[in-house]
PDB file of C-alpha atoms in Angstrom:
ATOM      1  CA  MET A  23      73.825 115.140 104.071  1.00 83.00           C
ATOM      2  CA  THR A  24      77.258 113.521 103.611  1.00 96.00           C
ATOM      3  CA  GLN A  25      77.588 109.802 102.815  1.00 96.00           C
ATOM      4  CA  ILE A  26      80.620 107.561 103.197  1.00 97.00           C
ATOM      5  CA  TYR A  27      80.991 103.854 102.494  1.00 98.00           C
ATOM      6  CA  THR A  28      82.561 101.399 104.909  1.00 98.00           C
ATOM      7  CA  PRO A  29      85.498  99.461 103.389  1.00 98.00           C
ATOM      8  CA  ALA A  30      84.788  96.613 100.965  1.00 98.00           C
ATOM      9  CA  ARG A  31      87.241  94.541 103.017  1.00 98.00           C
ATOM     10  CA  PHE A  32      87.647  94.926 106.757  1.00 98.00           C
ATOM     11  CA  ASP A  33      91.353  94.068 106.830  1.00 97.00           C
ATOM     12  CA  TYR A  34      94.601  95.610 108.024  1.00 97.00           C
ATOM     13  CA  ALA A  35      95.109  97.633 104.832  1.00 97.00           C
ATOM     14  CA  SER A  36      91.737  99.351 105.210  1.00 98.00           C
ATOM     15  CA  ILE A  37      92.088 100.507 108.829  1.00 98.00           C
ATOM     16  CA  LEU A  38      94.193 103.652 108.330  1.00 98.00           C
ATOM     17  CA  PRO A  39      92.455 105.027 105.188  1.00 98.00           C
ATOM     18  CA  PHE A  40      89.030 104.554 106.740  1.00 98.00           C
ATOM     19  CA  SER A  41      90.183 106.040 110.071  1.00 98.00           C
ATOM     20  CA  LEU A  42      91.393 109.154 108.262  1.00 97.00           C
ATOM     21  CA  GLU A  43      88.100 109.394 106.383  1.00 97.00           C
ATOM     22  CA  LEU A  44      86.092 109.075 109.593  1.00 97.00           C
ATOM     23  CA  GLU A  45      88.151 111.782 111.275  1.00 96.00           C
ATOM     24  CA  LYS A  46      87.100 114.257 108.578  1.00 96.00           C
ATOM     25  CA  MET A  47      83.443 113.524 109.352  1.00 95.00           C
ATOM     26  CA  ARG A  48      83.390 114.319 113.066  1.00 95.00           C
ATOM     27  CA  GLU A  49      81.770 117.764 112.654  1.00 96.00           C
ATOM     28  CA  ILE A  50      79.493 117.061 109.674  1.00 96.00           C
ATOM     29  CA  PRO A  51      75.925 117.985 110.751  1.00 96.00           C
ATOM     30  CA  GLU A  52      74.339 114.914 109.131  1.00 97.00           C
ATOM     31  CA  LEU A  53      76.313 111.828 108.137  1.00 97.00           C
ATOM     32  CA  THR A  54      75.305 108.490 106.614  1.00 98.00           C
ATOM     33  CA  LEU A  55      77.482 105.392 106.962  1.00 98.00           C
ATOM     34  CA  ASP A  56      76.696 103.015 104.102  1.00 98.00           C
ATOM     35  CA  PHE A  57      77.713  99.348 104.593  1.00 98.00           C
ATOM     36  CA  SER A  58      76.500  98.137 101.188  1.00 98.00           C
ATOM     37  CA  LYS A  59      80.016  97.698  99.768  1.00 98.00           C
ATOM     38  CA  THR A  60      81.393  95.662 102.687  1.00 98.00           C
ATOM     39  CA  GLN A  61      81.890  92.063 101.539  1.00 97.00           C
ATOM     40  CA  PHE A  62      84.715  90.597 103.667  1.00 97.00           C
ATOM     41  CA  THR A  63      85.827  90.993 107.288  1.00 98.00           C
ATOM     42  CA  LYS A  64      88.599  89.817 109.637  1.00 98.00           C
ATOM     43  CA  PRO A  65      88.764  89.999 113.459  1.00 98.00           C
ATOM     44  CA  ILE A  66      91.561  92.575 113.875  1.00 98.00           C
ATOM     45  CA  ALA A  67      89.922  95.048 111.507  1.00 98.00           C
ATOM     46  CA  ILE A  68      86.449  94.240 112.849  1.00 98.00           C
ATOM     47  CA  LEU A  69      87.511  95.348 116.329  1.00 98.00           C
ATOM     48  CA  THR A  70      89.585  98.353 115.228  1.00 98.00           C
ATOM     49  CA  ILE A  71      87.123  99.732 112.690  1.00 98.00           C
ATOM     50  CA  GLY A  72      84.313  98.968 115.128  1.00 98.00           C
ATOM     51  CA  CYS A  73      85.993 101.032 117.850  1.00 98.00           C
ATOM     52  CA  LYS A  74      86.610 103.894 115.407  1.00 98.00           C
ATOM     53  CA  ILE A  75      82.956 103.932 114.340  1.00 98.00           C
ATOM     54  CA  LYS A  76      81.789 103.544 117.952  1.00 97.00           C
ATOM     55  CA  SER A  77      83.885 106.536 119.064  1.00 97.00           C
ATOM     56  CA  LEU A  78      82.667 108.626 116.131  1.00 97.00           C
ATOM     57  CA  ILE A  79      78.996 107.859 116.802  1.00 97.00           C
ATOM     58  CA  GLU A  80      79.399 108.565 120.527  1.00 97.00           C
ATOM     59  CA  TYR A  81      81.095 111.898 119.828  1.00 97.00           C
ATOM     60  CA  ARG A  82      78.524 112.924 117.245  1.00 97.00           C
ATOM     61  CA  LYS A  83      75.650 111.977 119.532  1.00 96.00           C
ATOM     62  CA  SER A  84      77.108 114.053 122.371  1.00 97.00           C
ATOM     63  CA  SER A  85      77.440 116.977 119.930  1.00 97.00           C
ATOM     64  CA  ALA A  86      73.833 116.606 118.689  1.00 97.00           C
ATOM     65  CA  PHE A  87      74.944 115.643 115.178  1.00 97.00           C
ATOM     66  CA  VAL A  88      72.877 113.164 113.157  1.00 97.00           C
ATOM     67  CA  THR A  89      74.403 109.809 112.136  1.00 97.00           C
ATOM     68  CA  ASN A  90      72.496 107.383 109.912  1.00 97.00           C
ATOM     69  CA  VAL A  91      73.389 103.812 108.956  1.00 97.00           C
ATOM     70  CA  GLU A  92      72.283 102.353 105.629  1.00 98.00           C
ATOM     71  CA  GLY A  93      72.991  99.472 103.257  1.00 98.00           C
ATOM     72  CA  LEU A  94      72.605  96.577 105.692  1.00 98.00           C
ATOM     73  CA  SER A  95      71.149  93.288 104.463  1.00 97.00           C
ATOM     74  CA  GLU A  96      70.918  89.787 105.903  1.00 96.00           C
ATOM     75  CA  LEU A  97      71.357  88.577 102.314  1.00 97.00           C
ATOM     76  CA  ILE A  98      74.939  89.880 102.246  1.00 97.00           C
ATOM     77  CA  PRO A  99      77.111  87.209 103.963  1.00 97.00           C
ATOM     78  CA  ALA A 100      79.529  89.739 105.463  1.00 98.00           C
ATOM     79  CA  HIS A 101      76.646  91.670 107.033  1.00 98.00           C
ATOM     80  CA  SER A 102      75.067  88.502 108.390  1.00 98.00           C
ATOM     81  CA  TYR A 103      78.438  87.421 109.800  1.00 98.00           C
ATOM     82  CA  LEU A 104      79.081  90.815 111.437  1.00 98.00           C
ATOM     83  CA  GLY A 105      75.565  90.777 112.835  1.00 98.00           C
ATOM     84  CA  HIS A 106      76.087  87.308 114.292  1.00 98.00           C
ATOM     85  CA  LEU A 107      79.334  88.431 115.961  1.00 98.00           C
ATOM     86  CA  GLY A 108      77.571  91.369 117.628  1.00 98.00           C
ATOM     87  CA  PHE A 109      79.391  94.038 115.588  1.00 98.00           C
ATOM     88  CA  PHE A 110      76.371  96.245 115.038  1.00 98.00           C
ATOM     89  CA  ASP A 111      75.308  96.063 118.660  1.00 98.00           C
ATOM     90  CA  PHE A 112      78.905  97.070 119.453  1.00 98.00           C
ATOM     91  CA  ILE A 113      78.454 100.300 117.451  1.00 97.00           C
ATOM     92  CA  ASP A 114      74.899 100.801 118.783  1.00 96.00           C
ATOM     93  CA  VAL A 115      73.067  99.877 115.566  1.00 97.00           C
ATOM     94  CA  PRO A 116      70.012  97.572 115.899  1.00 96.00           C
ATOM     95  CA  PHE A 117      70.965  94.789 113.477  1.00 98.00           C
ATOM     96  CA  GLY A 118      71.880  91.171 114.285  1.00 97.00           C
ATOM     97  CA  LYS A 119      72.709  89.698 117.678  1.00 98.00           C
ATOM     98  CA  ILE A 120      73.643  91.630 120.791  1.00 97.00           C
ATOM     99  CA  ILE A 121      77.094  91.150 122.286  1.00 97.00           C
ATOM    100  CA  GLY A 122      77.098  88.005 124.402  1.00 93.00           C
ATOM    101  CA  GLN A 123      74.228  86.351 122.563  1.00 96.00           C
ATOM    102  CA  ALA A 124      76.395  84.218 120.256  1.00 96.00           C
ATOM    103  CA  ARG A 125      78.384  81.757 122.342  1.00 91.00           C
ATOM    104  CA  GLY A 126      81.218  80.823 119.979  1.00 94.00           C
ATOM    105  CA  ASN A 127      83.225  77.580 119.884  1.00 93.00           C
ATOM    106  CA  ASP A 128      86.721  76.340 118.988  1.00 90.00           C
ATOM    107  CA  ARG A 129      86.318  77.781 115.469  1.00 94.00           C
ATOM    108  CA  TYR A 130      85.351  81.329 116.354  1.00 97.00           C
ATOM    109  CA  ILE A 131      84.916  83.765 119.223  1.00 97.00           C
ATOM    110  CA  PRO A 132      82.281  86.482 118.630  1.00 98.00           C
ATOM    111  CA  ILE A 133      82.936  90.017 119.807  1.00 98.00           C
ATOM    112  CA  THR A 134      83.172  89.511 123.553  1.00 97.00           C
ATOM    113  CA  LYS A 135      83.248  92.298 126.112  1.00 96.00           C
ATOM    114  CA  LEU A 136      85.440  91.751 129.161  1.00 95.00           C
ATOM    115  CA  SER A 137      84.539  94.344 131.773  1.00 94.00           C
ATOM    116  CA  TYR A 138      86.649  94.756 134.898  1.00 90.00           C
ATOM    117  CA  SER A 139      83.559  95.301 137.029  1.00 88.00           C
ATOM    118  CA  ASP A 140      81.870  92.194 135.592  1.00 88.00           C
ATOM    119  CA  LEU A 141      84.999  90.103 136.115  1.00 87.00           C
ATOM    120  CA  MET A 142      85.228  91.298 139.710  1.00 85.00           C
ATOM    121  CA  LEU A 143      81.692  90.010 140.338  1.00 82.00           C
ATOM    122  CA  GLU A 144      83.063  86.534 139.625  1.00 81.00           C
ATOM    123  CA  VAL A 145      85.976  87.106 141.978  1.00 76.00           C
ATOM    124  CA  SER A 146      83.991  87.825 145.151  1.00 70.00           C
ATOM    125  CA  PRO A 147      81.991  85.713 145.807  1.00 67.00           C
ATOM    126  CA  PRO A 148      82.743  82.843 145.031  1.00 62.00           C
ATOM    127  CA  TYR A 149      86.225  84.210 145.667  1.00 63.00           C
ATOM    128  CA  LYS A 150      87.968  83.154 142.492  1.00 74.00           C
ATOM    129  CA  LEU A 151      91.282  84.804 141.758  1.00 79.00           C
ATOM    130  CA  LEU A 152      91.044  87.466 139.042  1.00 82.00           C
ATOM    131  CA  ARG A 153      93.780  85.804 137.008  1.00 83.00           C
ATOM    132  CA  HIS A 154      91.777  82.570 136.992  1.00 85.00           C
ATOM    133  CA  VAL A 155      88.651  84.355 135.756  1.00 87.00           C
ATOM    134  CA  ILE A 156      90.610  86.044 132.951  1.00 91.00           C
ATOM    135  CA  MET A 157      92.307  82.732 132.155  1.00 92.00           C
ATOM    136  CA  GLU A 158      88.921  81.226 131.327  1.00 90.00           C
ATOM    137  CA  GLU A 159      88.441  83.837 128.588  1.00 91.00           C
ATOM    138  CA  ALA A 160      92.039  83.505 127.396  1.00 94.00           C
ATOM    139  CA  GLU A 161      91.586  79.759 126.999  1.00 94.00           C
ATOM    140  CA  LYS A 162      88.741  80.358 124.551  1.00 93.00           C
ATOM    141  CA  LEU A 163      90.998  82.415 122.287  1.00 94.00           C
ATOM    142  CA  ALA A 164      93.809  79.902 122.693  1.00 94.00           C
ATOM    143  CA  ALA A 165      91.484  77.062 121.633  1.00 93.00           C
ATOM    144  CA  VAL A 166      90.703  78.895 118.385  1.00 94.00           C
ATOM    145  CA  LEU A 167      94.331  79.831 117.792  1.00 91.00           C
ATOM    146  CA  SER A 168      95.984  76.495 118.600  1.00 88.00           C
ATOM    147  CA  PRO A 169      96.556  73.930 115.836  1.00 81.00           C
ATOM    148  CA  ARG A 170      94.198  70.964 115.950  1.00 77.00           C
ATOM    149  CA  ASN A 171      97.084  68.620 116.778  1.00 77.00           C
ATOM    150  CA  ALA A 172      98.393  70.783 119.645  1.00 80.00           C
ATOM    151  CA  ASP A 173      98.708  69.092 123.014  1.00 83.00           C
ATOM    152  CA  GLU A 174      96.839  70.461 126.015  1.00 85.00           C
ATOM    153  CA  ASN A 175      99.940  71.848 127.710  1.00 85.00           C
ATOM    154  CA  SER A 176     100.801  73.930 124.622  1.00 86.00           C
ATOM    155  CA  THR A 177      97.304  75.379 124.454  1.00 89.00           C
ATOM    156  CA  VAL A 178      97.484  76.265 128.156  1.00 89.00           C
ATOM    157  CA  THR A 179     100.873  77.943 127.633  1.00 88.00           C
ATOM    158  CA  LEU A 180      99.408  80.002 124.808  1.00 92.00           C
ATOM    159  CA  ALA A 181      96.432  80.885 127.003  1.00 93.00           C
ATOM    160  CA  TYR A 182      98.823  82.213 129.666  1.00 92.00           C
ATOM    161  CA  ALA A 183     100.347  84.593 127.090  1.00 92.00           C
ATOM    162  CA  ILE A 184      96.892  85.786 126.034  1.00 95.00           C
ATOM    163  CA  ARG A 185      95.809  86.094 129.666  1.00 94.00           C
ATOM    164  CA  GLU A 186      98.723  88.399 130.353  1.00 93.00           C
ATOM    165  CA  ILE A 187      97.768  90.662 127.440  1.00 94.00           C
ATOM    166  CA  ILE A 188      94.189  90.904 128.724  1.00 94.00           C
ATOM    167  CA  ARG A 189      95.445  91.617 132.252  1.00 92.00           C
ATOM    168  CA  ASN A 190      97.653  94.383 130.845  1.00 90.00           C
ATOM    169  CA  VAL A 191      94.481  96.255 129.912  1.00 92.00           C
ATOM    170  CA  PHE A 192      93.341  96.477 133.515  1.00 90.00           C
ATOM    171  CA  GLU A 193      96.798  97.068 134.959  1.00 87.00           C
ATOM    172  CA  HIS A 194      98.273  99.534 132.458  1.00 87.00           C
ATOM    173  CA  SER A 195      95.770 100.982 129.989  1.00 90.00           C
ATOM    174  CA  LYS A 196      93.389 102.633 132.500  1.00 90.00           C
ATOM    175  CA  ALA A 197      90.542 101.139 130.470  1.00 93.00           C
ATOM    176  CA  ASN A 198      87.745  99.385 132.332  1.00 93.00           C
ATOM    177  CA  GLU A 199      86.933  97.007 129.493  1.00 96.00           C
ATOM    178  CA  THR A 200      88.463  95.166 126.578  1.00 97.00           C
ATOM    179  CA  TYR A 201      87.013  93.311 123.591  1.00 98.00           C
ATOM    180  CA  ILE A 202      88.201  90.080 121.984  1.00 97.00           C
ATOM    181  CA  CYS A 203      87.337  88.292 118.752  1.00 97.00           C
ATOM    182  CA  GLY A 204      88.731  85.321 116.806  1.00 97.00           C
ATOM    183  CA  GLN A 205      88.109  83.203 113.722  1.00 97.00           C
ATOM    184  CA  ARG A 206      89.508  79.990 112.251  1.00 95.00           C
ATOM    185  CA  TRP A 207      88.737  79.484 108.567  1.00 94.00           C
ATOM    186  CA  VAL A 208      88.254  76.191 106.711  1.00 90.00           C
ATOM    187  CA  ASN A 209      91.697  76.557 105.094  1.00 89.00           C
ATOM    188  CA  GLY A 210      93.323  76.422 108.536  1.00 87.00           C
ATOM    189  CA  ARG A 211      94.209  80.106 108.772  1.00 94.00           C
ATOM    190  CA  VAL A 212      93.307  81.769 112.043  1.00 95.00           C
ATOM    191  CA  GLU A 213      93.216  85.325 113.388  1.00 97.00           C
ATOM    192  CA  ILE A 214      92.515  86.779 116.821  1.00 97.00           C
ATOM    193  CA  GLY A 215      92.230  90.343 118.044  1.00 98.00           C
ATOM    194  CA  ILE A 216      92.249  92.046 121.464  1.00 98.00           C
ATOM    195  CA  ILE A 217      91.441  95.746 121.756  1.00 98.00           C
ATOM    196  CA  ASP A 218      90.943  98.423 124.395  1.00 97.00           C
ATOM    197  CA  ARG A 219      90.139 102.112 124.413  1.00 96.00           C
ATOM    198  CA  GLY A 220      92.715 103.046 127.016  1.00 96.00           C
ATOM    199  CA  ILE A 221      95.688 105.405 127.147  1.00 96.00           C
ATOM    200  CA  GLY A 222      97.835 103.482 124.664  1.00 96.00           C
ATOM    201  CA  ILE A 223     101.263 101.808 124.772  1.00 95.00           C
ATOM    202  CA  PHE A 224     103.310 105.010 124.664  1.00 95.00           C
ATOM    203  CA  ASN A 225     101.470 106.699 127.536  1.00 94.00           C
ATOM    204  CA  SER A 226     101.629 103.481 129.548  1.00 92.00           C
ATOM    205  CA  LEU A 227     105.389 102.967 129.200  1.00 92.00           C
ATOM    206  CA  LYS A 228     106.863 106.441 128.679  1.00 89.00           C
ATOM    207  CA  ASN A 229     107.446 107.335 132.330  1.00 83.00           C
ATOM    208  CA  ALA A 230     108.969 103.992 133.292  1.00 85.00           C
ATOM    209  CA  PHE A 231     111.342 103.905 130.307  1.00 89.00           C
ATOM    210  CA  ASP A 232     111.844 107.550 129.213  1.00 87.00           C
ATOM    211  CA  LEU A 233     110.439 107.018 125.711  1.00 92.00           C
ATOM    212  CA  ASN A 234     109.940 109.730 123.101  1.00 93.00           C
ATOM    213  CA  THR A 235     107.858 108.184 120.298  1.00 94.00           C
ATOM    214  CA  SER A 236     105.116 105.611 119.726  1.00 94.00           C
ATOM    215  CA  ALA A 237     107.505 103.553 117.585  1.00 96.00           C
ATOM    216  CA  GLU A 238     109.990 103.286 120.466  1.00 96.00           C
ATOM    217  CA  ALA A 239     107.210 102.192 122.813  1.00 96.00           C
ATOM    218  CA  LEU A 240     105.874  99.553 120.412  1.00 97.00           C
ATOM    219  CA  GLU A 241     109.308  98.078 119.755  1.00 96.00           C
ATOM    220  CA  LEU A 242     110.048  97.973 123.483  1.00 95.00           C
ATOM    221  CA  ALA A 243     106.662  96.431 124.364  1.00 95.00           C
ATOM    222  CA  ILE A 244     107.370  93.206 122.457  1.00 95.00           C
ATOM    223  CA  GLU A 245     110.675  92.568 124.207  1.00 94.00           C
ATOM    224  CA  PRO A 246     110.599  89.860 126.914  1.00 92.00           C
ATOM    225  CA  ALA A 247     109.961  90.864 130.530  1.00 87.00           C
ATOM    226  CA  ILE A 248     108.710  94.334 129.609  1.00 87.00           C
ATOM    227  CA  SER A 249     105.786  96.049 131.291  1.00 66.00           C
ATOM    228  CA  ARG A 250     105.245  99.332 133.098  1.00 46.00           C
ATOM    229  CA  THR A 251     106.216  97.566 136.320  1.00 45.00           C
ATOM    230  CA  THR A 252     109.606  96.337 135.073  1.00 45.00           C
ATOM    231  CA  GLY A 253     111.079  99.720 134.135  1.00 41.00           C
ATOM    232  CA  SER A 254     113.507 101.586 136.363  1.00 40.00           C
ATOM    233  CA  LYS A 255     110.688 103.949 137.382  1.00 44.00           C
ATOM    234  CA  GLY A 256     107.931 101.362 137.150  1.00 46.00           C
ATOM    235  CA  ASP A 257     104.806 100.954 139.263  1.00 44.00           C
ATOM    236  CA  LYS A 258     104.019  98.137 141.655  1.00 44.00           C
ATOM    237  CA  ASN A 259     103.189  94.865 139.840  1.00 40.00           C
ATOM    238  CA  GLU A 260      99.715  94.287 141.277  1.00 41.00           C
ATOM    239  CA  HIS A 261      98.697  91.559 138.814  1.00 38.00           C
ATOM    240  CA  GLY A 262     101.876  89.485 138.733  1.00 43.00           C
ATOM    241  CA  ASN A 263     102.515  90.017 135.022  1.00 44.00           C
ATOM    242  CA  SER A 264     105.896  88.943 133.714  1.00 64.00           C
ATOM    243  CA  GLY A 265     105.939  90.876 130.439  1.00 82.00           C
ATOM    244  CA  TYR A 266     106.050  87.854 128.102  1.00 91.00           C
ATOM    245  CA  GLY A 267     102.563  87.922 126.586  1.00 93.00           C
ATOM    246  CA  LEU A 268     103.273  90.228 123.660  1.00 95.00           C
ATOM    247  CA  TYR A 269     106.693  88.647 123.198  1.00 95.00           C
ATOM    248  CA  VAL A 270     105.233  85.151 122.714  1.00 94.00           C
ATOM    249  CA  LEU A 271     102.531  86.250 120.279  1.00 95.00           C
ATOM    250  CA  SER A 272     104.934  88.433 118.299  1.00 95.00           C
ATOM    251  CA  ARG A 273     107.363  85.528 117.790  1.00 94.00           C
ATOM    252  CA  LEU A 274     104.552  83.230 116.651  1.00 93.00           C
ATOM    253  CA  GLY A 275     103.461  85.867 114.140  1.00 94.00           C
ATOM    254  CA  LEU A 276     107.018  86.400 112.959  1.00 93.00           C
ATOM    255  CA  GLU A 277     107.417  82.704 112.221  1.00 90.00           C
ATOM    256  CA  TYR A 278     103.983  81.570 111.083  1.00 92.00           C
ATOM    257  CA  GLY A 279     101.924  84.523 109.922  1.00 95.00           C
ATOM    258  CA  LYS A 280     101.635  88.114 111.101  1.00 97.00           C
ATOM    259  CA  PHE A 281     101.630  89.938 114.436  1.00 97.00           C
ATOM    260  CA  LEU A 282     100.246  93.457 114.881  1.00 98.00           C
ATOM    261  CA  LEU A 283     100.518  95.855 117.797  1.00 98.00           C
ATOM    262  CA  GLY A 284      98.783  99.139 117.050  1.00 98.00           C
ATOM    263  CA  SER A 285      98.588 102.152 119.333  1.00 97.00           C
ATOM    264  CA  GLY A 286      98.648 105.904 118.816  1.00 96.00           C
ATOM    265  CA  ASP A 287     100.170 106.883 115.483  1.00 97.00           C
ATOM    266  CA  GLY A 288     102.039 103.613 114.910  1.00 97.00           C
ATOM    267  CA  CYS A 289     101.360  99.933 114.294  1.00 98.00           C
ATOM    268  CA  LEU A 290     104.200  97.470 114.689  1.00 98.00           C
ATOM    269  CA  ARG A 291     103.942  94.698 112.088  1.00 97.00           C
ATOM    270  CA  MET A 292     105.943  91.458 112.240  1.00 97.00           C
ATOM    271  CA  ASP A 293     106.016  88.665 109.658  1.00 94.00           C
ATOM    272  CA  LYS A 294     108.552  86.684 107.648  1.00 91.00           C
ATOM    273  CA  LYS A 295     109.411  89.851 105.720  1.00 91.00           C
ATOM    274  CA  GLY A 296     110.670  91.418 108.932  1.00 92.00           C
ATOM    275  CA  THR A 297     109.541  94.067 111.402  1.00 95.00           C
ATOM    276  CA  ALA A 298     108.234  97.535 110.583  1.00 96.00           C
ATOM    277  CA  VAL A 299     106.198 100.289 112.205  1.00 97.00           C
ATOM    278  CA  ASP A 300     103.432 101.517 109.893  1.00 97.00           C
ATOM    279  CA  GLU A 301     101.483 104.750 110.154  1.00 97.00           C
ATOM    280  CA  PHE A 302      98.371 104.170 112.234  1.00 97.00           C
ATOM    281  CA  MET A 303      95.562 106.038 113.977  1.00 97.00           C
ATOM    282  CA  TYR A 304      94.106 104.582 117.149  1.00 97.00           C
ATOM    283  CA  ASN A 305      94.212 106.060 120.665  1.00 94.00           C
ATOM    284  CA  GLY A 306      93.922 102.766 122.559  1.00 96.00           C
ATOM    285  CA  THR A 307      95.749  99.516 121.859  1.00 97.00           C
ATOM    286  CA  VAL A 308      94.960  96.674 119.467  1.00 98.00           C
ATOM    287  CA  VAL A 309      96.815  93.347 119.507  1.00 98.00           C
ATOM    288  CA  GLY A 310      96.398  90.976 116.586  1.00 98.00           C
ATOM    289  CA  LEU A 311      97.843  87.614 115.589  1.00 97.00           C
ATOM    290  CA  ARG A 312      97.275  85.766 112.329  1.00 96.00           C
ATOM    291  CA  LEU A 313      98.653  82.273 111.679  1.00 94.00           C
ATOM    292  CA  ASN A 314      98.835  81.247 108.033  1.00 91.00           C
ATOM    293  CA  SER A 315     100.257  77.811 108.741  1.00 81.00           C
ATOM    294  CA  ASN A 316     100.311  75.418 111.676  1.00 75.00           C
ATOM    295  CA  PRO A 317     103.597  74.729 113.477  1.00 72.00           C
ATOM    296  CA  GLU A 318     104.680  71.111 113.097  1.00 73.00           C
ATOM    297  CA  ASP A 319     105.451  70.883 116.812  1.00 81.00           C
ATOM    298  CA  PHE A 320     103.572  73.681 118.540  1.00 81.00           C
ATOM    299  CA  GLY A 321     104.695  72.716 122.039  1.00 83.00           C
ATOM    300  CA  LYS A 322     108.353  72.563 121.091  1.00 86.00           C
ATOM    301  CA  ASP A 323     108.155  75.940 119.342  1.00 87.00           C
ATOM    302  CA  LEU A 324     106.484  77.620 122.322  1.00 87.00           C
ATOM    303  CA  GLU A 325     109.107  76.182 124.666  1.00 88.00           C
ATOM    304  CA  ALA A 326     111.880  77.488 122.425  1.00 91.00           C
ATOM    305  CA  ILE A 327     110.253  80.941 122.309  1.00 91.00           C
ATOM    306  CA  LEU A 328     110.014  81.114 126.107  1.00 89.00           C
ATOM    307  CA  GLN A 329     113.561  79.852 126.630  1.00 89.00           C
ATOM    308  CA  GLY A 330     114.870  82.348 124.087  1.00 91.00           C
ATOM    309  CA  GLY A 331     112.910  85.157 125.723  1.00 90.00           C
ATOM    310  CA  GLU A 332     114.161  84.261 129.174  1.00 88.00           C
ATOM    311  CA  MET A 333     117.754  84.268 127.933  1.00 88.00           C
ATOM    312  CA  GLU A 334     117.248  87.580 126.117  1.00 89.00           C
ATOM    313  CA  ALA A 335     115.712  89.136 129.242  1.00 88.00           C
ATOM    314  CA  TYR A 336     118.621  87.854 131.347  1.00 84.00           C
ATOM    315  CA  MET A 337     121.159  89.347 128.927  1.00 84.00           C
ATOM    316  CA  MET A 338     119.342  92.697 129.173  1.00 83.00           C
ATOM    317  CA  GLY A 339     119.403  92.571 132.963  1.00 83.00           C
ATOM    318  CA  ARG A 340     115.718  91.789 133.443  1.00 76.00           C
ATOM    319  CA  ALA A 341     115.466  89.013 136.018  1.00 60.00           C
ATOM    320  CA  VAL A 342     111.817  88.258 135.305  1.00 60.00           C
ATOM    321  CA  LYS A 343     110.729  84.782 134.249  1.00 64.00           C
ATOM    322  CA  PRO A 344     107.535  83.934 132.303  1.00 67.00           C
ATOM    323  CA  SER A 345     104.467  83.501 134.513  1.00 53.00           C
ATOM    324  CA  SER A 346     104.211  79.915 135.700  1.00 49.00           C
TER     325      SER A 346
END
């Protein structure tokens, strides 16, 4: 039997090393995942590492390999927290709450599954528009992410950007579900994550924009008015997306914390130090935003970001305005 330990800290730095370690274990006849060393977790890594473990367990189960989980304890705060969020239910381990059991509030959003088929049940009847149903979920993330002194219009604007990212999953990724998670800590820092297990950014954009690498696709995806439907060979825009969701979140991360867009073998990272594409390992797409400090005038900053993006899109010949 082979045993591996989950990371002591579920954070950005641990995602790639642990992903590489998991990949080596796919064909091991009997494997034990030991969580006893895990002491700290953050939403982006929770979702990404969770999806990696989930995929590994599913593959091993289909191949009749044995996978054991050990080292869990309610007495370890990180385990209790992950259990409350629904993490272990997410990876099919009976420990803690099931997904959807914890309701969340304006301080945190537990792991929440957004299924296209479930959302469509809310659309007809009572005949809500799909974008309105998704907006309700986006507003929950925006409430966690927004500064406490933010006005309602600013929070709604932020929710529109998040809504567009969630809608991208159903329009572009070919995934039927996405997962979200968010946390605001007592020191005011906040982090949200959105993840899918779809085809990835590169495969989504490559035909519309003639791209060659994941890095090119990631760098293009955060430009304003970019989506698979806005390229010269793009598809029909069935959901009315304007291509500003990733742009808005990336600029907030650049100014106030960190923005991450991971897909395929690359993860685009933006913060005050600049922009870089790190080595990564995830087939779908993960979007993450961390704010280390609150903007003094959140509404004014969002307006400036949108105006700057609209001007940049115009200069690049993209006559697409942000969604109203």
